[in-house]
Coordinates of C-alpha atoms in Angstrom, one line a residue:
M1 CA 0.0 -0.2 0.1
A2 CA 2.8 2.3 0.8
S3 CA 4.6 1.4 -2.2
S4 CA 1.5 2.4 -4.5
E5 CA 1.3 5.7 -2.9
E6 CA 4.4 6.5 -3.3
S7 CA 4.7 5.4 -7.2
S8 CA 1.2 7.3 -7.0
S9 CA 3.0 10.8 -5.9
S10 CA 6.2 10.4 -7.6
P11 CA 4.8 11.7 -11.1
A12 CA 3.6 14.8 -9.5
M13 CA 6.7 15.6 -7.5
H14 CA 8.7 15.5 -11.0
T15 CA 6.1 17.8 -13.0
D16 CA 7.6 21.1 -14.7
D17 CA 5.2 23.7 -14.2
G18 CA 7.2 25.7 -16.9
R19 CA 7.4 28.5 -14.6
D20 CA 10.2 30.7 -14.9
R21 CA 11.8 30.2 -11.4
L22 CA 14.7 32.5 -12.4
S23 CA 12.9 35.4 -12.8
D24 CA 11.1 34.8 -8.8
L25 CA 14.5 35.7 -7.0
P26 CA 15.4 39.5 -5.8
D27 CA 16.6 41.9 -7.9
E28 CA 20.2 42.2 -5.8
L29 CA 20.5 38.3 -6.3
L30 CA 20.1 38.8 -10.2
G31 CA 22.4 41.5 -10.4
H32 CA 24.9 39.6 -8.6
I33 CA 25.1 37.1 -11.3
L34 CA 24.6 39.3 -14.2
S35 CA 28.0 40.6 -12.8
F36 CA 29.9 37.8 -13.4
L37 CA 29.0 38.4 -17.6
P38 CA 30.7 41.3 -19.4
N39 CA 28.5 44.2 -19.1
V40 CA 27.1 44.4 -22.8
E41 CA 25.8 40.6 -22.0
A42 CA 24.4 41.3 -19.0
G43 CA 22.9 44.8 -20.4
R44 CA 21.1 42.9 -23.3
T45 CA 18.9 40.9 -20.7
A46 CA 16.6 43.7 -20.5
V47 CA 15.1 42.3 -23.6
L48 CA 14.0 39.1 -22.0
S49 CA 10.7 40.8 -20.4
R50 CA 9.2 43.4 -18.5
R51 CA 11.0 41.8 -15.3
W52 CA 14.6 41.6 -16.2
R53 CA 14.1 45.0 -17.6
D54 CA 15.6 47.0 -15.0
V55 CA 17.8 44.3 -13.0
F56 CA 20.9 45.7 -14.8
G57 CA 20.7 48.5 -12.5
C58 CA 21.4 46.0 -9.9
V59 CA 24.7 45.0 -11.3
D60 CA 28.1 45.8 -9.0
T61 CA 30.1 45.5 -11.7
I62 CA 30.8 47.8 -14.6
S63 CA 33.8 47.2 -17.0
L64 CA 34.0 48.0 -20.5
E65 CA 37.2 48.4 -22.9
E66 CA 38.3 49.6 -26.4
Y67 CA 40.8 46.8 -28.1
E68 CA 44.5 47.7 -28.9
G69 CA 44.6 50.2 -31.8
Q70 CA 41.0 51.1 -31.7
R71 CA 42.2 54.8 -31.9
S72 CA 45.2 54.4 -34.4
N73 CA 43.4 56.2 -37.3
D74 CA 41.7 58.8 -35.3
W75 CA 43.5 61.7 -37.2
E76 CA 42.6 60.8 -40.5
T77 CA 38.7 59.7 -39.6
F78 CA 38.3 62.0 -36.6
F79 CA 40.3 65.4 -36.7
Y80 CA 39.8 65.8 -40.5
E81 CA 36.4 64.2 -41.4
A82 CA 34.3 64.6 -38.5
E83 CA 31.5 67.2 -38.1
E84 CA 31.6 67.4 -34.7
R85 CA 34.5 68.1 -32.2
K86 CA 34.3 65.5 -29.1
S87 CA 35.8 63.0 -27.6
C88 CA 37.0 59.7 -30.1
S89 CA 35.8 57.2 -27.0
G90 CA 32.5 58.1 -27.8
H91 CA 31.1 54.7 -27.6
L92 CA 32.9 53.9 -24.4
L93 CA 32.1 57.1 -22.8
D94 CA 28.7 56.5 -23.2
G95 CA 28.4 53.2 -22.4
L96 CA 30.1 54.0 -18.8
S97 CA 27.5 56.8 -18.7
A98 CA 24.6 54.5 -19.4
A99 CA 25.7 52.0 -16.7
L100 CA 26.2 54.5 -14.3
L101 CA 23.0 56.3 -14.9
S102 CA 20.8 53.2 -15.4
R103 CA 21.8 52.1 -11.7
R104 CA 19.9 55.1 -10.1
R105 CA 17.2 55.1 -12.8
C106 CA 16.3 51.8 -12.1
N107 CA 16.3 51.6 -8.4
G108 CA 15.8 55.3 -7.3
R109 CA 19.3 55.2 -5.5
N110 CA 22.7 54.5 -5.8
L111 CA 23.4 51.4 -5.1
P112 CA 27.1 50.6 -4.1
L113 CA 29.9 49.3 -6.7
R114 CA 32.2 46.8 -6.1
R115 CA 34.0 46.6 -9.2
F116 CA 34.7 49.6 -11.7
G117 CA 37.1 49.3 -14.8
F118 CA 37.7 50.7 -18.3
A119 CA 40.3 50.7 -20.7
F120 CA 41.3 53.2 -23.5
D121 CA 43.0 52.6 -26.6
S122 CA 44.4 56.3 -25.6
I123 CA 42.6 58.8 -23.5
T124 CA 42.5 62.0 -24.9
G125 CA 42.2 65.6 -23.0
W126 CA 38.3 65.6 -23.8
D127 CA 37.9 62.7 -21.6
V128 CA 39.5 63.9 -18.6
V129 CA 36.6 65.5 -17.3
F130 CA 34.3 62.3 -17.9
V131 CA 36.6 60.3 -16.2
D132 CA 36.9 62.6 -13.4
M133 CA 33.1 62.5 -12.8
C134 CA 33.1 59.2 -13.1
L135 CA 35.9 58.3 -10.4
H136 CA 33.8 60.7 -8.4
H137 CA 30.5 58.7 -8.1
V138 CA 32.4 55.5 -8.0
L139 CA 34.7 56.5 -4.8
R140 CA 31.4 57.6 -3.3
H141 CA 29.4 54.9 -3.8
A142 CA 31.7 52.0 -3.4
S143 CA 30.7 49.1 -1.5
K144 CA 32.4 47.4 1.5
E145 CA 35.3 46.1 -0.8
L146 CA 36.2 48.3 -4.4
H147 CA 38.1 46.9 -7.0
L148 CA 39.5 49.4 -9.3
D149 CA 41.2 48.6 -12.9
L150 CA 41.6 51.8 -14.9
R151 CA 43.7 51.4 -17.8
F152 CA 44.3 54.7 -19.5
F153 CA 46.6 53.5 -22.5
I154 CA 46.5 50.0 -24.3
C155 CA 50.2 49.0 -25.7
P156 CA 52.8 46.4 -25.2
I157 CA 54.9 46.9 -21.8
C158 CA 58.5 45.5 -23.8
E159 CA 58.8 46.8 -27.1
R160 CA 60.7 45.0 -30.1
G161 CA 64.1 45.0 -29.0
G162 CA 64.5 44.0 -25.8
C163 CA 65.0 46.1 -22.4
R164 CA 68.9 45.5 -22.6
K165 CA 68.8 47.7 -26.1
R166 CA 66.2 50.4 -24.7
K167 CA 68.9 50.2 -21.5
A168 CA 71.6 50.9 -23.6
K169 CA 69.5 53.4 -25.7
V170 CA 68.6 55.5 -22.2
K171 CA 72.4 55.4 -20.9
S172 CA 73.8 57.2 -24.2
R173 CA 71.2 60.2 -23.3
R174 CA 72.5 60.9 -20.0
E175 CA 74.9 63.8 -19.3
T176 CA 75.9 61.9 -16.0
P177 CA 76.6 58.4 -15.0
E178 CA 74.2 58.5 -12.2
K179 CA 70.7 60.0 -11.6
S180 CA 68.7 60.4 -8.8
D181 CA 64.9 59.3 -8.4
D182 CA 63.6 62.5 -9.1
D183 CA 65.3 63.1 -12.6
E184 CA 63.2 63.5 -15.9
E185 CA 63.8 60.3 -17.4
G186 CA 60.4 59.5 -17.4
H187 CA 59.7 61.9 -19.9
L188 CA 60.0 58.5 -22.4
Y189 CA 56.7 57.7 -21.0
S190 CA 55.0 61.0 -20.4
T191 CA 53.0 60.9 -23.6
R192 CA 51.2 57.6 -22.4
C193 CA 50.3 59.1 -19.4
G194 CA 47.5 61.6 -20.1
Y195 CA 45.4 61.2 -16.9
I196 CA 46.2 62.7 -13.5
L197 CA 44.8 60.3 -10.6
P198 CA 42.4 62.3 -8.2
R199 CA 43.9 62.2 -4.7
K200 CA 40.9 61.6 -3.1
L201 CA 41.6 58.1 -4.3
Y202 CA 44.2 57.5 -1.7
S203 CA 41.9 57.9 1.4
C204 CA 39.1 55.2 0.3
V205 CA 39.2 52.8 2.9
A206 CA 37.2 50.1 1.0
L207 CA 39.6 49.9 -1.8
K208 CA 40.9 46.2 -2.2
T209 CA 42.0 46.5 -5.8
L210 CA 44.1 49.1 -7.3
C211 CA 45.2 48.4 -11.0
I212 CA 46.5 51.6 -12.9
S213 CA 48.5 51.7 -16.5
Y214 CA 49.7 55.0 -17.6
A215 CA 48.7 57.5 -15.3
W216 CA 50.5 60.4 -12.7
L217 CA 50.0 58.5 -9.5
N218 CA 49.5 61.8 -8.2
V219 CA 50.5 60.3 -4.4
P220 CA 49.5 62.9 -1.6
E221 CA 51.3 63.2 1.7
S222 CA 48.6 61.2 3.7
I223 CA 47.9 57.6 2.5
N224 CA 45.1 56.0 4.0
L225 CA 44.3 52.4 1.9
P226 CA 44.0 50.2 4.7
L227 CA 42.1 46.9 3.2
L228 CA 44.2 47.4 -0.3
E229 CA 45.8 43.8 -1.3
T230 CA 46.1 43.9 -4.7
M231 CA 48.5 46.5 -6.5
R232 CA 49.6 46.5 -10.1
L233 CA 51.0 49.4 -11.5
T234 CA 52.2 49.8 -15.1
G235 CA 53.6 52.4 -16.8
P236 CA 54.0 55.2 -14.3
G237 CA 54.9 58.8 -15.1
N238 CA 56.1 59.2 -11.5
S239 CA 59.3 59.3 -9.6
G240 CA 60.5 55.9 -8.2
R241 CA 59.7 57.9 -4.5
D242 CA 56.5 58.3 -5.5
I243 CA 56.0 54.7 -6.0
Q244 CA 58.1 53.9 -3.0
R245 CA 55.8 56.1 -1.0
L246 CA 52.5 54.8 -2.7
I247 CA 53.9 50.8 -1.8
S248 CA 54.8 52.0 1.7
G249 CA 51.3 53.2 2.6
C250 CA 49.5 50.2 2.2
P251 CA 49.5 47.9 5.4
R252 CA 48.0 44.7 3.8
L253 CA 49.7 44.8 0.7
T254 CA 49.9 40.9 -0.4
D255 CA 50.3 41.0 -4.4
L256 CA 52.2 43.5 -6.1
K257 CA 52.8 44.2 -9.9
I258 CA 55.3 46.6 -11.4
E259 CA 55.6 47.1 -14.8
G260 CA 57.1 49.6 -17.6
A261 CA 58.6 52.0 -14.6
P262 CA 61.3 53.7 -16.2
N263 CA 62.4 56.0 -13.0
L264 CA 62.4 52.8 -10.4
R265 CA 66.0 52.5 -9.0
T266 CA 65.5 51.1 -5.3
L267 CA 62.7 49.2 -4.0
S268 CA 62.1 48.0 -0.4
I269 CA 59.1 46.3 0.8
L270 CA 60.5 45.1 4.3
D271 CA 57.8 46.4 6.2
K272 CA 55.2 43.8 5.0
R273 CA 54.8 40.0 3.7
L274 CA 53.9 39.7 0.0
R275 CA 52.8 36.6 -1.3
S276 CA 53.0 37.7 -4.7
F277 CA 55.4 40.0 -6.8
A278 CA 56.4 40.9 -10.5
L279 CA 58.7 43.0 -11.6
R280 CA 58.2 43.3 -15.5
C281 CA 60.6 45.6 -18.1
C282 CA 62.1 48.4 -15.4
Q283 CA 65.1 48.5 -17.1
N284 CA 66.9 51.2 -14.5
V285 CA 66.0 49.5 -11.5
K286 CA 69.1 48.4 -9.4
S287 CA 68.2 46.8 -6.2
V288 CA 64.8 45.3 -4.9
A289 CA 64.4 44.1 -1.2
I290 CA 62.0 41.6 -0.5
D291 CA 60.6 39.8 2.8
S292 CA 60.2 36.8 1.2
T293 CA 58.9 34.9 4.5
E294 CA 55.3 34.0 2.8
L295 CA 56.7 34.8 -0.9
T296 CA 55.4 31.8 -3.0
T297 CA 55.1 33.5 -6.7
L298 CA 57.7 35.6 -8.0
A299 CA 58.2 36.8 -11.9
Y300 CA 60.4 38.8 -13.4
S301 CA 60.9 39.9 -17.2
G302 CA 63.2 41.9 -18.9
A303 CA 67.1 41.8 -19.7
V304 CA 69.0 39.3 -17.7
P305 CA 69.6 40.9 -14.2
P306 CA 72.5 41.5 -12.3
E307 CA 73.1 39.4 -9.1
S308 CA 72.5 42.0 -6.7
L309 CA 68.9 43.2 -7.9
L310 CA 67.2 40.8 -5.6
S311 CA 67.8 40.8 -1.8
L312 CA 65.0 37.9 -0.4
H313 CA 64.7 38.3 3.1
G314 CA 63.8 35.0 4.6
G315 CA 65.0 32.6 2.4
V316 CA 63.0 31.5 -1.0
Q317 CA 61.9 28.4 0.5
R318 CA 58.4 29.0 0.1
I319 CA 58.5 30.1 -3.2
S320 CA 56.7 27.7 -5.3
S321 CA 56.0 29.4 -8.9
C322 CA 58.8 31.2 -10.4
T323 CA 58.5 32.9 -14.2
V324 CA 61.5 34.2 -15.8
Q325 CA 60.8 36.4 -19.2
L326 CA 64.2 37.3 -21.5
C327 CA 63.2 40.0 -23.0
S328 CA 66.9 40.5 -24.8
K329 CA 66.8 38.7 -28.5
N330 CA 70.5 37.4 -28.5
L331 CA 72.1 37.2 -25.0
S332 CA 75.9 37.8 -24.7
A333 CA 78.5 35.5 -23.1
E334 CA 78.4 37.8 -19.9
E335 CA 74.8 37.2 -19.7
I336 CA 74.7 33.6 -20.4
G337 CA 77.0 33.2 -16.9
R338 CA 74.6 35.8 -15.2
L339 CA 71.4 34.2 -16.4
G340 CA 73.0 30.6 -14.3
R341 CA 73.4 33.0 -11.0
F342 CA 70.0 34.2 -11.1
L343 CA 67.9 31.0 -11.6
D344 CA 70.4 29.7 -8.7
L345 CA 67.8 31.2 -6.4
F346 CA 65.0 29.2 -7.1
A347 CA 66.3 26.4 -7.1
G348 CA 63.9 24.8 -4.7
T349 CA 61.0 26.0 -6.4
T350 CA 58.2 23.6 -7.8
H351 CA 56.9 25.3 -11.1
L352 CA 59.5 27.3 -13.3
H353 CA 58.5 29.1 -16.4
V354 CA 61.7 30.3 -18.7
E355 CA 60.6 32.2 -21.8
S356 CA 63.7 33.5 -24.0
A357 CA 63.8 34.5 -28.0
R358 CA 65.4 31.4 -28.1
M359 CA 64.1 28.4 -26.1
G360 CA 65.8 27.4 -23.0
A361 CA 68.0 30.5 -23.2
S362 CA 71.0 29.8 -24.6
M363 CA 71.9 27.0 -21.3
E364 CA 73.8 24.6 -23.7
S365 CA 75.8 27.5 -24.4
K366 CA 79.5 26.7 -22.7
H367 CA 79.2 30.1 -20.7
F368 CA 76.8 29.0 -19.0
T369 CA 78.7 27.7 -16.0
S370 CA 76.0 27.3 -13.1
S371 CA 75.7 23.6 -12.2
L372 CA 72.5 24.1 -10.2
T373 CA 69.9 21.1 -9.6
F374 CA 66.1 21.9 -9.5
A375 CA 65.7 19.2 -6.8
G376 CA 62.2 19.9 -6.0
L377 CA 61.1 21.1 -9.7
T378 CA 57.6 19.6 -10.6
R379 CA 56.3 21.6 -13.5
L380 CA 58.6 23.2 -16.3
D381 CA 57.3 25.6 -18.9
L382 CA 59.8 26.7 -21.7
T383 CA 58.5 29.4 -24.5
G384 CA 61.1 30.1 -27.1
C385 CA 61.7 29.4 -30.7
L386 CA 63.9 26.5 -31.9
P387 CA 66.0 27.9 -35.0
S388 CA 68.7 25.3 -34.8
D389 CA 69.3 21.9 -33.7
G390 CA 71.6 22.5 -31.2
A391 CA 68.7 24.7 -29.3
A392 CA 67.5 21.3 -28.3
N393 CA 70.6 20.7 -26.5
A394 CA 69.6 23.5 -24.0
V395 CA 66.1 21.7 -23.5
R396 CA 67.9 18.5 -22.9
R397 CA 70.6 20.6 -20.2
I398 CA 67.5 21.7 -18.1
L399 CA 65.6 18.3 -17.9
E400 CA 69.0 16.7 -16.7
Q401 CA 68.9 19.1 -14.0
T402 CA 65.4 18.5 -12.8
P403 CA 65.2 14.6 -11.8
K404 CA 61.8 15.0 -10.1
L405 CA 60.0 16.6 -12.9
E406 CA 56.4 15.4 -13.8
C407 CA 55.0 17.8 -16.4
L408 CA 56.9 19.2 -18.9
T409 CA 55.2 22.3 -21.0
L410 CA 56.9 23.4 -24.3
F411 CA 55.4 27.0 -26.0
L412 CA 57.1 26.5 -29.8
V413 CA 57.3 30.0 -31.1
P414 CA 58.0 30.1 -35.0
V415 CA 61.1 31.0 -36.3
P416 CA 60.9 34.5 -37.2
K417 CA 61.3 34.2 -41.7
E418 CA 62.1 38.1 -42.1
P419 CA 64.7 40.5 -40.6
D420 CA 63.9 42.1 -37.0
Y421 CA 63.8 45.6 -36.1
Y422 CA 67.1 46.0 -36.4
G423 CA 67.8 44.8 -39.6
L424 CA 69.5 41.6 -38.7
Q425 CA 68.7 38.1 -40.4
E426 CA 68.0 34.9 -38.1
E427 CA 71.5 33.3 -39.7
D428 CA 73.4 36.2 -38.8
V429 CA 72.7 35.8 -35.4
D430 CA 73.1 32.0 -35.4
E431 CA 76.6 32.4 -37.1
K432 CA 77.7 34.8 -34.3
R433 CA 76.2 32.3 -31.9
R434 CA 78.3 29.4 -33.4
E435 CA 81.2 32.1 -33.3
R436 CA 80.5 32.8 -29.4
D437 CA 79.7 29.2 -28.3
G438 CA 81.9 27.0 -31.1
D439 CA 79.7 24.4 -32.8
D440 CA 75.8 24.2 -32.6
L441 CA 75.2 21.4 -34.8
F442 CA 73.4 18.4 -33.1
T443 CA 75.1 15.1 -33.0
T444 CA 73.9 11.3 -32.6
E445 CA 75.8 11.7 -29.0
D446 CA 73.8 14.3 -28.0
E447 CA 71.0 12.3 -29.2
S448 CA 71.5 9.2 -27.3
M449 CA 71.9 11.5 -24.4
F450 CA 68.0 11.8 -24.0
S451 CA 67.5 8.2 -23.3
S452 CA 69.4 8.5 -20.1
I453 CA 67.6 11.0 -18.6
E454 CA 66.4 10.5 -15.1
C455 CA 63.5 12.1 -15.0
L456 CA 62.2 11.3 -18.2
R457 CA 62.7 7.7 -17.9
R458 CA 61.0 7.8 -14.4
R459 CA 58.9 10.6 -13.4
V460 CA 57.4 12.5 -16.3
T461 CA 53.9 11.6 -17.0
T462 CA 52.5 14.4 -19.0
I463 CA 54.1 16.6 -21.8
Y464 CA 52.1 19.8 -23.7
L465 CA 53.4 20.6 -26.8
V466 CA 51.8 24.3 -27.7
G467 CA 52.2 25.8 -31.3
Y468 CA 53.5 22.8 -33.0
S469 CA 54.7 23.0 -36.3
G470 CA 55.9 19.5 -37.9
D471 CA 57.3 21.4 -40.7
E472 CA 60.5 23.1 -38.7
L473 CA 63.1 20.1 -38.5
T474 CA 64.3 21.1 -34.7
Q475 CA 60.9 21.1 -33.5
R476 CA 60.4 17.3 -34.9
L477 CA 63.6 16.4 -33.8
L478 CA 62.7 17.7 -30.0
A479 CA 59.6 16.0 -30.2
R480 CA 60.3 12.6 -31.2
L481 CA 63.1 12.4 -28.5
L482 CA 61.0 13.8 -25.8
L483 CA 58.1 11.3 -26.4
S484 CA 60.2 8.4 -27.3
N485 CA 61.8 8.6 -24.2
A486 CA 59.4 9.3 -21.8
L487 CA 59.0 5.4 -20.7
V488 CA 55.9 6.4 -17.8
L489 CA 54.1 8.7 -20.1
E490 CA 50.0 9.0 -19.4
R491 CA 49.1 12.0 -21.3
V492 CA 50.1 13.9 -24.4
C493 CA 48.5 17.4 -25.4
V494 CA 49.9 18.7 -28.5
K495 CA 48.5 21.9 -30.3
L496 CA 48.7 22.1 -34.1
V497 CA 49.3 25.2 -36.1
K498 CA 46.2 26.1 -38.3
Q499 CA 46.6 24.0 -40.9
K500 CA 44.6 21.9 -43.3
L501 CA 42.6 18.4 -42.4
A502 CA 45.5 16.4 -44.2
W503 CA 48.5 17.7 -42.8
Q504 CA 47.1 17.5 -39.3
L505 CA 46.7 14.0 -39.4
K506 CA 49.9 13.3 -40.5
Q507 CA 51.5 15.0 -37.7
K508 CA 48.7 13.1 -35.6
H509 CA 50.3 9.9 -37.3
D510 CA 53.8 11.2 -36.7
I511 CA 53.5 11.8 -33.0
Q512 CA 51.5 8.5 -32.1
G513 CA 54.2 6.7 -33.9
W514 CA 56.8 8.1 -31.5
R515 CA 55.6 7.6 -28.1
A516 CA 57.5 5.1 -26.1
S517 CA 55.6 1.6 -26.0

């Protein structure tokens, strides 16, 4: 009897009445859900029904951006052809204005904002007043925590040619060998800094994330940012002392990233314990002192640094992830030697990513004299091109120093086919490298040494090859040696370059044939 009642009630329990249960949720909750969508997509939900018409006003995240190069033709299409003289970023400004006004129109009040951001391809004088009003409104109506991402210029951090050559060009312009942090070398970047931040920003106690790109920081004497944990400064036009003062005024800072700061010479972060630190393309920096007691992630990008660049107070035991990106196209013998001593700092890390123009950063060179061993490394990422068979020896030498490696990822960059910015062919660069390092050929003895690499025989279970092109002989050689000697391999993931299906099937067949049985 009980079973019959249960069976009779079961269909009723699972009957779908077709009711829109999502629309029954309160506006605040729906607004929070829409906050995870891009603002343009979230705004389109207003056409779903009358119920959704005003829901966008409850979204607590506003973020709109232009794409890189969108303003590149303004001089032709706007200044000479437009009938009305106004901002070139009209679509971006109209979108921000509509998003902010809809919050008040839909709710009759200004709901607190949790996240606000924008990205100008290149800000102009017409935009400054509007940005001032937006920031005044956002700071006034911030929620308990506020995240700001303000980008006033979009461009690559490291221009073509590498930080080493840019640094040499800057040095040639100096009249004296030494300059202080207050010198005007920042004028190299002043044309990109088209906005001066309001000082009210530095007294917003709710601010938790601050990301600024290409603006004058305008740091006041008094800074009150008690909750700020994450800071990213890209291309600041200020002196190094202003940057230091801003960082020192954030007592809870744990995540710091500084990019393209030409005036930064020295940096000291000993009064707080960072968990993540990144220094990218700051070509004039001489010394950085960090309390590394809780530091777990470190990233460096630029020319090969001097040995005295990083001073880690507290040791490197907790650093589990390290990224080193070398911007110089061709390393000198001195730089190769310094690179080995720099990598010695991170011998205990578990994840290492080395990015360079030539994969392996010329570690096969006789000038790479370091005998470091990454005893705890389990994940290795390498980025670069393979211009000659000798570059495979650099990968081999790294693998010989990683006895516990489990996951290997190679981001394969195509070998450039045309002259670079300085007019040197890749063949000319390789010829100079041979003169410096000796023979660059890959011999049968070198090939046999892959079979004796300990981590390939016993530890490596996963190999990723990203951007693989079977048409480049060195890529095929390295892929064959890795796959045929990885005896405990469980997973291979190969992302091929875009080609016809027949070509892709051929590469798949070759790769499957190389795997060790």
